[in-house]
Short mmCIF file of C-alpha atoms in Angstrom, two decimals:
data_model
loop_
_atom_site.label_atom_id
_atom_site.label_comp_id
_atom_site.label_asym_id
_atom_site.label_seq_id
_atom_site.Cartn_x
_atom_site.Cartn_y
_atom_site.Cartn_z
CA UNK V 503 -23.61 22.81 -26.20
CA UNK V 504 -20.17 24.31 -25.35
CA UNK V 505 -17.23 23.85 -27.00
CA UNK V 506 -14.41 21.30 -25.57
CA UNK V 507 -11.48 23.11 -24.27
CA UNK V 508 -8.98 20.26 -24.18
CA UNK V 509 -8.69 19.58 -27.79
CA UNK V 510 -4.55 17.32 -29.00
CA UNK V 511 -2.81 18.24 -31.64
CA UNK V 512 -1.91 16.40 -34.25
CA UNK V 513 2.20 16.02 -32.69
CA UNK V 514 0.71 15.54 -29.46
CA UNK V 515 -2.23 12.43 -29.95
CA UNK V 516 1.06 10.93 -32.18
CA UNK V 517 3.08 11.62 -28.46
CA UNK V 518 0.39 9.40 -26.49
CA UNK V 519 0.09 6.99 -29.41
CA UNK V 520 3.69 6.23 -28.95
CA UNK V 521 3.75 6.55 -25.21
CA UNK V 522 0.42 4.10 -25.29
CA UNK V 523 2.22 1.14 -27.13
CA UNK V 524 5.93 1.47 -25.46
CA UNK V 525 4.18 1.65 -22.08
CA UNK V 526 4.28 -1.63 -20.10
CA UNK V 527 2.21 -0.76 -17.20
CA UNK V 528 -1.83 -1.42 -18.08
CA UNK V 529 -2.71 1.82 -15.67
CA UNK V 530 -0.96 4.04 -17.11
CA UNK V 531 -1.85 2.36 -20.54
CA UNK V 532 -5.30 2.97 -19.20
CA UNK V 533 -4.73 6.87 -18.56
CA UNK V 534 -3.07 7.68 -21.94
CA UNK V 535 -5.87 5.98 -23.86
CA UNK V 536 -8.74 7.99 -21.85
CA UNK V 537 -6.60 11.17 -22.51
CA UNK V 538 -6.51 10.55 -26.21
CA UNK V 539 -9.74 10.02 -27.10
CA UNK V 540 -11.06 12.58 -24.93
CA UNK V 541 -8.43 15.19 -26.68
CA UNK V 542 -10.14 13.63 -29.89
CA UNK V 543 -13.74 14.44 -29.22
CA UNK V 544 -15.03 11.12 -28.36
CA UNK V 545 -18.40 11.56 -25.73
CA UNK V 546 -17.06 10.71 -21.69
CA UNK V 547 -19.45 7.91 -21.99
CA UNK V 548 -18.14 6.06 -24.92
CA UNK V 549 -14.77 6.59 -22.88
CA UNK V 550 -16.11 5.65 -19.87
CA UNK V 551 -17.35 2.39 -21.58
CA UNK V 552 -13.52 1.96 -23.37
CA UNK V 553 -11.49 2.37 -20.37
CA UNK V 554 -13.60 1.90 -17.65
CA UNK V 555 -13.16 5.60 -15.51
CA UNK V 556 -15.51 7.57 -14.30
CA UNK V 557 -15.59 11.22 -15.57
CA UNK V 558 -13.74 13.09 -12.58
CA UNK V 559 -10.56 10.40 -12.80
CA UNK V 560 -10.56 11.02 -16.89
CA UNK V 561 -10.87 14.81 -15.76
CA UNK V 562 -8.20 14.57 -13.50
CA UNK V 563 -6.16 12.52 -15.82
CA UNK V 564 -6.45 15.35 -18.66
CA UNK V 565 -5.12 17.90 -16.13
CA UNK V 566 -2.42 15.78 -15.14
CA UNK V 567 -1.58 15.98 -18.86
CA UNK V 568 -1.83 19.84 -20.15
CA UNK V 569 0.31 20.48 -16.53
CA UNK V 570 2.85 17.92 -17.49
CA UNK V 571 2.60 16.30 -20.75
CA UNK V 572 5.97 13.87 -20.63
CA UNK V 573 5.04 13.10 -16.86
CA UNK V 574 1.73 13.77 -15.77
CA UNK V 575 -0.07 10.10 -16.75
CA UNK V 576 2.81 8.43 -15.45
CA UNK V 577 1.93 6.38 -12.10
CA UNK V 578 4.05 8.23 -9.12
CA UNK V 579 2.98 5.43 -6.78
CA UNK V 580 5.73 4.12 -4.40
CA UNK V 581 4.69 0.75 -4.80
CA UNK V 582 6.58 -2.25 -3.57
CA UNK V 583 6.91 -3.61 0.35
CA UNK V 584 7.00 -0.73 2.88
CA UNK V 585 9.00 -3.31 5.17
CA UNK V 586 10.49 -1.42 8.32
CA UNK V 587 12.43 -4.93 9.04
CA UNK V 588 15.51 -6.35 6.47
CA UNK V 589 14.94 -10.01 5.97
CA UNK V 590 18.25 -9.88 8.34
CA UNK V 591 16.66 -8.42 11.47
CA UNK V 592 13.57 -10.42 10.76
CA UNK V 593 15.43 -13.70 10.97
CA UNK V 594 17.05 -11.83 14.34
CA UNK V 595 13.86 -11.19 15.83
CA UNK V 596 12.55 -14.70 15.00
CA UNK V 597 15.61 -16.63 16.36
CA UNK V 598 15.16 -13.74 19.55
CA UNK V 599 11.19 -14.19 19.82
CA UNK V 600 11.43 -18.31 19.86
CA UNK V 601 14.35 -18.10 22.33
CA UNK V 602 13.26 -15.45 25.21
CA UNK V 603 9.68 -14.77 26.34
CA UNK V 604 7.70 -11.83 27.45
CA UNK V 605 8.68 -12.31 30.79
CA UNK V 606 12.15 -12.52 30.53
CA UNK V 607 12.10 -9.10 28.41
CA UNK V 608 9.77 -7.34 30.75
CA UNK V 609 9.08 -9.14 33.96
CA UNK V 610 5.81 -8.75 35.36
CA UNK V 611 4.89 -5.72 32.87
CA UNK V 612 3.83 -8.13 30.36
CA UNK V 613 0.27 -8.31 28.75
CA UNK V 614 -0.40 -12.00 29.48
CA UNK V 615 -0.90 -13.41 32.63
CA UNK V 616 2.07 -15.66 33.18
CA UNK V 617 4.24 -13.60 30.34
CA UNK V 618 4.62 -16.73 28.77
CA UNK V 619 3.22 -16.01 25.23
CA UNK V 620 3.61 -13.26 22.69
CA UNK V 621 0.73 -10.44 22.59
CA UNK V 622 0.77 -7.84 19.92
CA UNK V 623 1.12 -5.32 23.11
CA UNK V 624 4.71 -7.42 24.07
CA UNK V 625 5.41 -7.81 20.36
CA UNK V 626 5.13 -4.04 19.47
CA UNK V 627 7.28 -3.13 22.63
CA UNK V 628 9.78 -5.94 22.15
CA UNK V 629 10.33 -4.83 18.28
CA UNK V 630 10.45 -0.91 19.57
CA UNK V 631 13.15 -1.94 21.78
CA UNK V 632 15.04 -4.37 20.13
CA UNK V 633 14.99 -2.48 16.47
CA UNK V 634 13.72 1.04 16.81
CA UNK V 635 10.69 0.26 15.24
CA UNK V 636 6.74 1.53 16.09
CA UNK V 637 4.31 -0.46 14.53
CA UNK V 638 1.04 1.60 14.22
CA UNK V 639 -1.09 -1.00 12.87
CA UNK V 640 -1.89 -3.85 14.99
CA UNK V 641 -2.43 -6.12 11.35
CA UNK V 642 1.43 -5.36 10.69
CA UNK V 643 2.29 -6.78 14.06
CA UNK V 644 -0.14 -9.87 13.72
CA UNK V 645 1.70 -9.95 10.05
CA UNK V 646 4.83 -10.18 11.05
CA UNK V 647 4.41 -12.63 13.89
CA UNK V 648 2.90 -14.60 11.45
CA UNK V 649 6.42 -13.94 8.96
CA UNK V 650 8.53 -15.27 12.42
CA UNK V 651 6.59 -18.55 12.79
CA UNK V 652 3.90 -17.83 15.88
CA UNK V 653 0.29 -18.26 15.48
CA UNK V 654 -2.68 -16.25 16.88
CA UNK V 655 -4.20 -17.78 19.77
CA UNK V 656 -7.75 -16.76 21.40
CA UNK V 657 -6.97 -15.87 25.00
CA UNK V 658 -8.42 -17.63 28.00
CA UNK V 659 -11.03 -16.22 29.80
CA UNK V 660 -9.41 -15.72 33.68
CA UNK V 661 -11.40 -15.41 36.38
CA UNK V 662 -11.15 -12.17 38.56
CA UNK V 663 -11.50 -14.63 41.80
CA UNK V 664 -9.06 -17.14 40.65
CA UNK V 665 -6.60 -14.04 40.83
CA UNK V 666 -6.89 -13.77 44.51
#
């Protein structure tokens, strides 16, 4: 069997130790754990077992540490709302949505029949407009529609010889 290249010393297993049980945030707990007892010679399965990762993420995890051993378990994640909207402008746009209608924005380009009702399609273009802002994800549009007080409706189903 091969020798384990990723061996702690003594100053640094007392390092994660300390970083372990200042460290408020149960992933990253999670990470310097896994490192520790892997840098003490416990099997990957018994770790495994302990912290619940699979061998490649307490792999990773142990590189993350020899390239940066202050930083590297740290979580980088953002986290938090990605909003594009301040609760300002989404007020605005609610107060603006309930008060004007597709058809007063757009005319007859809307994506309803009468231009009556909000679709995502006159949503996204009103927002793009109004604020600057693309919505790629048609969720984020049904989301925030949602946020500004207007429910999803199934259309109606329109006849192509009613049209005429």
């Amino acid at each position: 069997m091969a020798k384990r290249k990723f061996e702690l010393t003594e100053r640094e297993r007392a390092k994660l130790f300390q970083a372990y049980e200042l460290c408020k945030d149960g992933p990253t707990r999670t990470r310097y754990q896994a490192v520790k007892l892997y840098g003490e010679g416990y099997d990957e399965k018994e770790i495994e077992q302990i912290t619940g990762c699979c061998r490649s993420r307490l792999m990773d995890w142990c590189r993350s540490y020899r390239e940066d051993p202050s930083q590297g378990l740290v979580d980088k994640r953002a986290g938090g709302n990605s909003a594009k909207l301040t609760k300002l402008q989404i007020e605005d746009l609610s107060a603006r949505l309930h008060q004007y209608t597709p058809r007063d924005l757009f005319g007859s380009e809307t994506h309803s029949a009468d231009g009556q009702f909000w679709t995502v399609e006159d949503f996204h273009r009103t927002v793009l407009k109004w604020y600057g802002v693309d919505y790629h994800s048609r969720s984020s549009c049904l989301r925030l529609l949602a946020v500004c007080k207007f429910s999803y409706q199934k259309t109606e189903k329109v006849s192509s010889l009613a049209a005429r």
